Tab-separated table of C-alpha atoms and ligand atoms in Angstrom:
chain	number	residue	atom	x	y	z
W	1	MET	CA	8.068	-7.166	44.815
W	2	GLY	CA	10.280	-4.693	46.667
W	3	ARG	CA	11.509	-1.300	45.553
W	4	VAL	CA	13.603	-2.339	42.589
W	5	ILE	CA	15.813	0.171	40.786
W	6	THR	CA	17.723	-1.105	37.764
W	7	VAL	CA	21.174	0.459	37.771
W	8	GLY	CA	23.890	0.559	35.115
W	9	ALA	CA	27.514	0.982	36.181
W	10	ALA	CA	28.774	2.827	33.072
W	11	GLN	CA	32.523	2.355	33.177
W	12	LEU	CA	34.607	4.451	30.778
W	13	GLY	CA	37.866	3.333	29.244
W	14	ALA	CA	40.806	5.698	28.916
W	15	ILE	CA	40.254	9.297	27.777
W	16	ALA	CA	43.219	10.837	25.953
W	17	ARG	CA	44.318	14.370	26.864
W	18	ALA	CA	43.482	15.487	23.322
W	19	GLU	CA	40.052	13.843	23.238
W	20	PRO	CA	37.396	16.574	22.969
W	21	ARG	CA	34.551	16.587	25.511
W	22	ALA	CA	32.013	16.194	22.696
W	23	GLN	CA	33.590	12.852	21.770
W	24	VAL	CA	33.549	11.660	25.388
W	25	VAL	CA	29.892	12.684	25.655
W	26	GLU	CA	29.231	10.632	22.512
W	27	ARG	CA	30.663	7.560	24.288
W	28	MET	CA	28.495	8.299	27.319
W	29	LEU	CA	25.378	8.678	25.177
W	30	ALA	CA	26.032	5.220	23.706
W	31	LEU	CA	26.169	3.780	27.236
W	32	LEU	CA	22.968	5.636	28.190
W	33	ALA	CA	21.146	4.176	25.196
W	34	GLN	CA	22.455	0.686	25.975
W	35	ALA	CA	21.335	1.104	29.584
W	36	LYS	CA	17.865	2.162	28.494
W	37	ALA	CA	17.592	-0.892	26.228
W	38	HIS	CA	18.255	-3.027	29.318
W	39	GLY	CA	15.601	-1.260	31.385
W	40	CYS	CA	17.893	0.867	33.581
W	41	ASP	CA	16.420	3.638	35.724
W	42	LEU	CA	19.821	5.092	36.558
W	43	VAL	CA	23.314	5.142	35.060
W	44	VAL	CA	26.448	5.907	37.070
W	45	PHE	CA	29.441	7.442	35.257
W	46	PRO	CA	32.960	7.821	36.763
W	47	GLU	CA	34.707	10.648	38.612
W	48	LEU	CA	35.948	13.506	36.330
W	49	ALA	CA	34.220	11.674	33.504
W	50	LEU	CA	34.451	14.357	30.819
W	51	THR	CA	38.228	14.595	30.427
W	52	THR	CA	41.428	12.740	31.030
W	53	PHE	CA	42.468	12.552	34.720
W	54	PHE	CA	44.385	15.862	34.612
W	55	PRO	CA	45.767	15.909	38.228
W	56	ARG	CA	48.440	13.498	36.967
W	57	TRP	CA	50.259	16.508	35.497
W	58	PHE	CA	51.784	19.597	37.087
W	59	PHE	CA	50.545	22.727	35.307
W	60	ASP	CA	51.746	26.158	36.341
W	61	LYS	CA	49.428	28.156	34.074
W	62	GLN	CA	45.963	28.589	35.555
W	63	GLU	CA	44.336	28.693	32.105
W	64	GLU	CA	45.767	25.228	31.317
W	65	ILE	CA	44.194	23.883	34.510
W	66	ASP	CA	40.904	25.676	33.981
W	67	ALA	CA	40.512	24.125	30.529
W	68	PHE	CA	39.581	20.882	32.312
W	69	PHE	CA	36.830	22.565	34.384
W	70	GLU	CA	33.127	23.108	33.684
W	71	ARG	CA	31.839	26.652	34.262
W	72	GLU	CA	28.210	25.641	33.878
W	73	MET	CA	26.253	22.418	34.137
W	74	PRO	CA	24.746	21.609	31.757
W	75	GLY	CA	27.164	23.386	29.424
W	76	PRO	CA	27.468	23.379	25.636
W	77	ASP	CA	29.001	19.875	25.465
W	78	THR	CA	27.086	18.250	28.312
W	79	ARG	CA	23.610	19.543	27.366
W	80	ARG	CA	23.107	16.439	25.173
W	81	LEU	CA	23.450	14.143	28.188
W	82	PHE	CA	20.644	15.984	29.964
W	83	ASP	CA	18.442	16.008	26.840
W	84	SER	CA	19.034	12.310	26.313
W	85	ALA	CA	18.259	11.507	29.961
W	86	GLN	CA	14.964	13.330	29.558
W	87	GLN	CA	14.096	11.679	26.241
W	88	LEU	CA	14.980	8.188	27.477
W	89	GLY	CA	13.551	8.698	30.960
W	90	ILE	CA	16.725	7.652	32.745
W	91	GLY	CA	18.664	9.309	35.573
W	92	PHE	CA	22.445	9.642	35.818
W	93	TYR	CA	25.336	10.376	38.171
W	94	LEU	CA	28.150	12.402	36.607
W	95	GLY	CA	31.540	13.369	38.027
W	96	TYR	CA	33.248	16.532	36.703
W	97	ALA	CA	35.627	19.349	37.625
W	98	GLU	CA	33.510	22.307	38.756
W	99	LEU	CA	34.562	25.949	38.520
W	100	ALA	CA	32.184	28.028	40.644
W	101	GLN	CA	31.883	31.694	41.558
W	102	GLU	CA	31.065	31.664	45.265
W	103	GLU	CA	31.648	34.016	48.181
W	104	GLY	CA	33.010	36.583	45.738
W	105	ARG	CA	35.806	34.353	44.394
W	106	THR	CA	36.535	31.551	41.965
W	107	ARG	CA	36.411	28.125	43.565
W	108	ARG	CA	37.273	24.718	42.132
W	109	PHE	CA	35.816	21.414	43.287
W	110	ASN	CA	35.844	17.757	42.277
W	111	THR	CA	32.077	17.381	41.976
W	112	SER	CA	29.311	14.914	41.194
W	113	ILE	CA	25.650	15.485	40.431
W	114	LEU	CA	22.569	13.292	40.352
W	115	VAL	CA	20.249	14.072	37.448
W	116	ASP	CA	16.678	12.747	37.451
W	117	LYS	CA	14.682	11.191	34.621
W	118	ARG	CA	13.453	14.645	33.573
W	119	GLY	CA	16.997	15.925	33.129
W	120	ARG	CA	17.018	18.043	36.309
W	121	ILE	CA	19.932	18.204	38.762
W	122	ILE	CA	18.464	16.982	42.054
W	123	SER	CA	21.623	16.659	44.164
W	124	LYS	CA	25.239	17.840	44.182
W	125	TYR	CA	28.252	16.571	46.105
W	126	ARG	CA	31.806	17.975	46.286
W	127	LYS	CA	34.623	15.525	47.085
W	128	ILE	CA	35.805	15.745	50.680
W	129	HIS	CA	38.759	13.327	50.844
W	130	LEU	CA	41.219	14.774	48.318
W	131	PRO	CA	44.180	12.414	47.930
W	132	GLY	CA	47.693	13.128	46.704
W	133	HIS	CA	49.785	16.259	47.222
W	134	ALA	CA	49.795	20.015	46.602
W	135	GLU	CA	53.360	20.599	45.360
W	136	HIS	CA	55.100	19.257	42.277
W	137	GLU	CA	56.919	16.023	43.177
W	138	PRO	CA	59.152	15.274	40.161
W	139	TRP	CA	60.372	11.953	41.618
W	140	ARG	CA	56.961	10.418	40.895
W	141	ARG	CA	56.352	8.672	37.578
W	142	PHE	CA	53.115	10.726	37.476
W	143	GLN	CA	51.604	13.330	39.755
W	144	HIS	CA	48.426	13.217	41.840
W	145	LEU	CA	47.767	16.939	42.401
W	146	GLU	CA	44.173	16.918	43.616
W	147	LYS	CA	45.217	18.859	46.741
W	148	ARG	CA	46.562	21.597	44.430
W	149	TYR	CA	43.738	21.835	41.926
W	150	PHE	CA	40.662	21.393	44.155
W	151	GLU	CA	39.291	22.717	47.442
W	152	VAL	CA	37.871	20.299	49.997
W	153	GLY	CA	34.141	19.861	49.357
W	154	ASN	CA	31.810	22.055	51.399
W	155	LEU	CA	28.431	20.393	50.922
W	156	GLY	CA	28.733	17.491	53.384
W	157	TRP	CA	27.267	14.174	52.217
W	158	PRO	CA	23.657	14.982	51.345
W	159	VAL	CA	21.212	12.061	51.225
W	160	ILE	CA	18.118	12.770	49.162
W	161	ARG	CA	14.786	11.035	48.723
W	162	TRP	CA	14.285	10.383	45.015
W	163	ALA	CA	11.187	8.946	43.344
W	164	PHE	CA	12.894	7.027	40.518
W	165	GLY	CA	9.652	5.456	39.261
W	166	GLU	CA	6.723	4.222	41.269
W	167	HIS	CA	9.026	3.869	44.295
W	168	LYS	CA	11.200	6.198	46.339
W	169	GLY	CA	14.641	5.603	47.806
W	170	LEU	CA	17.371	7.406	49.736
W	171	PHE	CA	20.416	8.220	47.592
W	172	GLY	CA	23.845	9.627	48.441
W	173	MET	CA	27.062	10.286	46.528
W	174	ALA	CA	30.792	9.998	47.115
W	175	ILE	CA	33.862	10.340	44.900
W	176	CYS	CA	36.849	8.013	44.541
W	177	ASN	CA	39.159	8.351	47.573
W	178	ASP	CA	36.078	8.927	49.780
W	179	ARG	CA	35.341	5.221	49.368
W	180	ARG	CA	38.395	4.256	51.443
W	181	TRP	CA	37.084	6.130	54.539
W	182	PRO	CA	34.444	4.595	56.815
W	183	GLU	CA	33.159	8.059	57.734
W	184	THR	CA	31.887	8.539	54.176
W	185	TYR	CA	29.497	5.612	54.423
W	186	ARG	CA	28.612	6.166	58.087
W	187	VAL	CA	27.662	9.837	57.680
W	188	MET	CA	25.264	8.767	54.927
W	189	GLY	CA	24.301	5.603	56.852
W	190	LEU	CA	23.187	7.801	59.748
W	191	GLN	CA	20.862	9.553	57.276
W	192	GLY	CA	19.396	6.171	56.258
W	193	VAL	CA	21.040	5.983	52.830
W	194	GLU	CA	19.930	3.055	50.659
W	195	MET	CA	22.195	3.531	47.636
W	196	ILE	CA	25.575	5.286	47.412
W	197	LEU	CA	26.738	6.313	43.932
W	198	LEU	CA	30.471	6.650	43.529
W	199	GLY	CA	32.802	7.291	40.582
W	200	TYR	CA	36.569	6.842	40.656
W	201	ASN	CA	39.949	7.092	38.844
W	202	THR	CA	42.439	4.799	40.554
W	203	PRO	CA	45.926	4.176	39.180
W	204	VAL	CA	47.233	0.649	39.710
W	205	HIS	CA	50.548	2.159	40.821
W	206	ASN	CA	50.634	4.242	44.008
W	207	PRO	CA	54.018	6.058	43.925
W	208	PRO	CA	54.421	6.540	47.718
W	209	ALA	CA	53.481	2.900	48.435
W	210	PRO	CA	54.231	0.638	45.456
W	211	GLU	CA	53.905	-2.364	47.764
W	212	HIS	CA	50.122	-1.781	47.598
W	213	ASP	CA	49.965	-2.035	43.797
W	214	ALA	CA	49.251	-5.769	43.665
W	215	LEU	CA	46.369	-5.233	46.112
W	216	SER	CA	44.597	-2.435	44.211
W	217	HIS	CA	41.591	-4.576	43.180
W	218	PHE	CA	41.396	-6.206	46.606
W	219	HIS	CA	41.353	-2.828	48.374
W	220	ASN	CA	38.797	-1.467	45.895
W	221	GLU	CA	36.378	-4.293	46.647
W	222	LEU	CA	37.214	-4.449	50.370
W	223	VAL	CA	36.204	-0.850	51.098
W	224	MET	CA	32.997	-0.815	49.071
W	225	GLN	CA	31.850	-4.226	50.276
W	226	SER	CA	32.443	-3.369	53.935
W	227	GLY	CA	30.927	0.128	53.555
W	228	ALA	CA	27.794	-1.438	52.044
W	229	TYR	CA	27.457	-4.182	54.665
W	230	GLN	CA	28.214	-2.028	57.727
W	231	ASN	CA	25.570	0.491	56.703
W	232	GLY	CA	23.005	-1.770	55.054
W	233	THR	CA	23.190	0.063	51.747
W	234	TRP	CA	23.762	-0.595	48.059
W	235	VAL	CA	27.022	0.831	46.677
W	236	VAL	CA	27.598	1.441	42.973
W	237	GLY	CA	31.306	2.050	42.255
W	238	VAL	CA	32.303	3.009	38.708
W	239	ALA	CA	35.789	3.417	37.275
W	240	LYS	CA	37.525	5.344	34.578
W	241	ALA	CA	39.771	2.500	33.528
W	242	GLY	CA	42.581	1.395	31.264
W	243	ASN	CA	45.856	2.866	30.109
W	244	GLU	CA	45.319	6.629	30.124
W	245	GLU	CA	48.294	8.648	28.878
W	246	GLY	CA	50.696	5.911	30.036
W	247	VAL	CA	49.081	5.425	33.467
W	248	GLU	CA	47.325	2.116	34.083
W	249	GLN	CA	44.029	2.630	35.929
W	250	ILE	CA	42.022	-0.142	37.537
W	251	GLY	CA	38.571	-0.946	36.188
W	252	ASN	CA	36.823	-3.327	38.564
W	253	SER	CA	33.549	-1.339	38.560
W	254	ILE	CA	31.121	-3.125	40.874
W	255	ILE	CA	27.599	-3.038	42.226
W	256	VAL	CA	27.485	-4.181	45.854
W	257	ALA	CA	24.372	-5.312	47.738
W	258	PRO	CA	23.635	-4.425	51.392
W	259	SER	CA	24.830	-7.955	52.224
W	260	GLY	CA	28.286	-6.870	51.055
W	261	GLU	CA	28.101	-9.216	48.070
W	262	ILE	CA	29.150	-8.081	44.590
W	263	VAL	CA	26.132	-8.638	42.335
W	264	ALA	CA	27.492	-7.176	39.074
W	265	ALA	CA	30.942	-6.247	37.799
W	266	CYS	CA	32.714	-4.950	34.703
W	267	THR	CA	35.287	-7.379	33.384
W	268	THR	CA	37.222	-5.158	30.951
W	269	THR	CA	39.065	-1.839	31.244
W	270	ALA	CA	37.100	-0.293	28.353
W	271	ASP	CA	33.697	1.409	28.024
W	272	GLU	CA	31.383	-1.192	29.536
W	273	LEU	CA	28.024	-1.425	31.259
W	274	ALA	CA	27.367	-3.725	34.236
W	275	ILE	CA	23.736	-3.925	35.265
W	276	ALA	CA	21.907	-5.014	38.409
W	277	ARG	CA	18.308	-4.980	39.606
W	278	CYS	CA	18.738	-3.511	43.081
W	279	ASP	CA	15.926	-3.983	45.579
W	280	LEU	CA	16.173	-1.138	48.093
W	281	ASP	CA	13.996	-3.138	50.514
W	282	LEU	CA	16.993	-5.460	51.037
W	283	CYS	CA	18.605	-2.659	53.072
W	284	ASP	CA	16.077	-3.105	55.833
W	285	SER	CA	17.210	-6.639	56.672
W	286	TYR	CA	20.579	-5.150	57.774
W	287	LYS	CA	19.381	-1.758	59.029
W	288	SER	CA	16.817	-3.373	61.354
W	289	THR	CA	19.025	-6.180	62.756
W	290	THR	CA	22.849	-6.317	62.915
W	291	PHE	CA	23.216	-2.641	61.996
W	292	ASN	CA	20.225	-1.227	63.830
W	293	PHE	CA	22.044	1.984	64.760
W	294	ALA	CA	19.448	3.117	67.322
W	295	ARG	CA	19.791	-0.173	69.254
W	296	HIS	CA	23.446	-1.048	68.910
W	297	ARG	CA	25.591	2.015	68.269
W	298	GLU	CA	27.170	3.640	71.340
W	299	PRO	CA	27.872	7.236	70.263
W	300	GLU	CA	28.350	8.440	73.847
W	301	GLN	CA	31.214	5.949	74.310
W	302	TYR	CA	32.794	7.008	70.996
W	303	ARG	CA	32.608	10.639	72.090
W	304	LEU	CA	34.273	9.947	75.439
W	305	ILE	CA	37.085	7.991	73.793
W	306	VAL	CA	37.725	10.717	71.213
W	307	GLU	CA	37.722	13.429	73.907
W	308	ARG	CA	40.144	11.388	76.059
W	309	LYS	CA	42.223	10.732	72.900
W	310	GLY	CA	42.330	7.022	73.740
W	311	ALA	CA	40.947	4.268	75.898
W	312	ALA	CA	40.286	4.795	79.595
W	313	PRO	CA	43.210	4.005	81.915
W	314	PRO	CA	43.023	0.505	83.479
W	315	PRO	CA	41.143	0.316	86.790
W	316	GLU	CA	43.391	0.727	89.907
K	401	LIG	N1	40.988	9.945	42.272
K	401	LIG	C1	41.304	9.398	43.453
K	401	LIG	O1	40.811	9.817	44.498
K	401	LIG	N2	42.231	8.423	43.431
K	401	LIG	C2	42.758	7.835	44.625
K	401	LIG	C3	44.156	7.376	44.433
K	401	LIG	C4	44.791	7.119	45.717
K	401	LIG	S1	46.169	6.118	45.550
K	401	LIG	C5	45.760	4.851	46.652
K	401	LIG	C6	41.950	6.624	45.110
K	401	LIG	O2	41.674	6.560	46.304
K	401	LIG	O3	41.638	5.740	44.339
């Protein structure tokens, strides 16, 4: 039988700057209901799912920036998502901009949460790999100011044991640019992760390296497929897609098995649900053989190489 969790990759199409959160939540509720009708235990929404991808603009007024942030979760507009999750008995991953009061100051993070089938937040992650730049760069067709608007996440990559039904599994989270870095998967792989949930907003055009544009789908699949395989874990990657305020964003939301194979994918750049029955027991076939970390990793060698800042000199 295995430990099967049915997962919905709930891709969102473009969100206009003027679109109110309540309307976006309405779109998400429709996807939640659709997911429930197909027997999903868990739905994964994108990064910064409640608003347009605001780091594409330079704002100099803090109140303009803060209008895109959530001060509480659930808040007045998002409460319905939590209520619906509880009524339907379905969990969800949600990415949002978090404004927190911590250490006696206001802090801003690019955050995701995992909410269980009773509508309770059971895990939180704050994005570590913030891409882009911190200063206004007017030469770009659009900005990518994540380094200006967010702090680097300070929660590590927690992996939690979640009983999603009659079975339990080990779940972790990552956000967008994190997926391009092997450390993201490996830090969770070392904690035994069995499913990584990951939302993203990826423009087709990368202003500093337009020569990569034609490879944006290839790179998207490459990193998630290799991260899944090399750590024997499922990866659920979900996009905010389509032409958002003149910026084309990739869709290409995928569910990847521990074999590295894509088992479900969205085919549009609109609101769309891709569903897969994911057996967490499949992880073991990789974790206990090719990627048996205890048997085959050589952390002492890695440490020596890093300390030496390179390979050993050739023997005399
Ligand atoms: N949101 C986010 O992290 N986007 C980045 C764009 C980088 S351009 C290659 C991403 O990695 O998709």
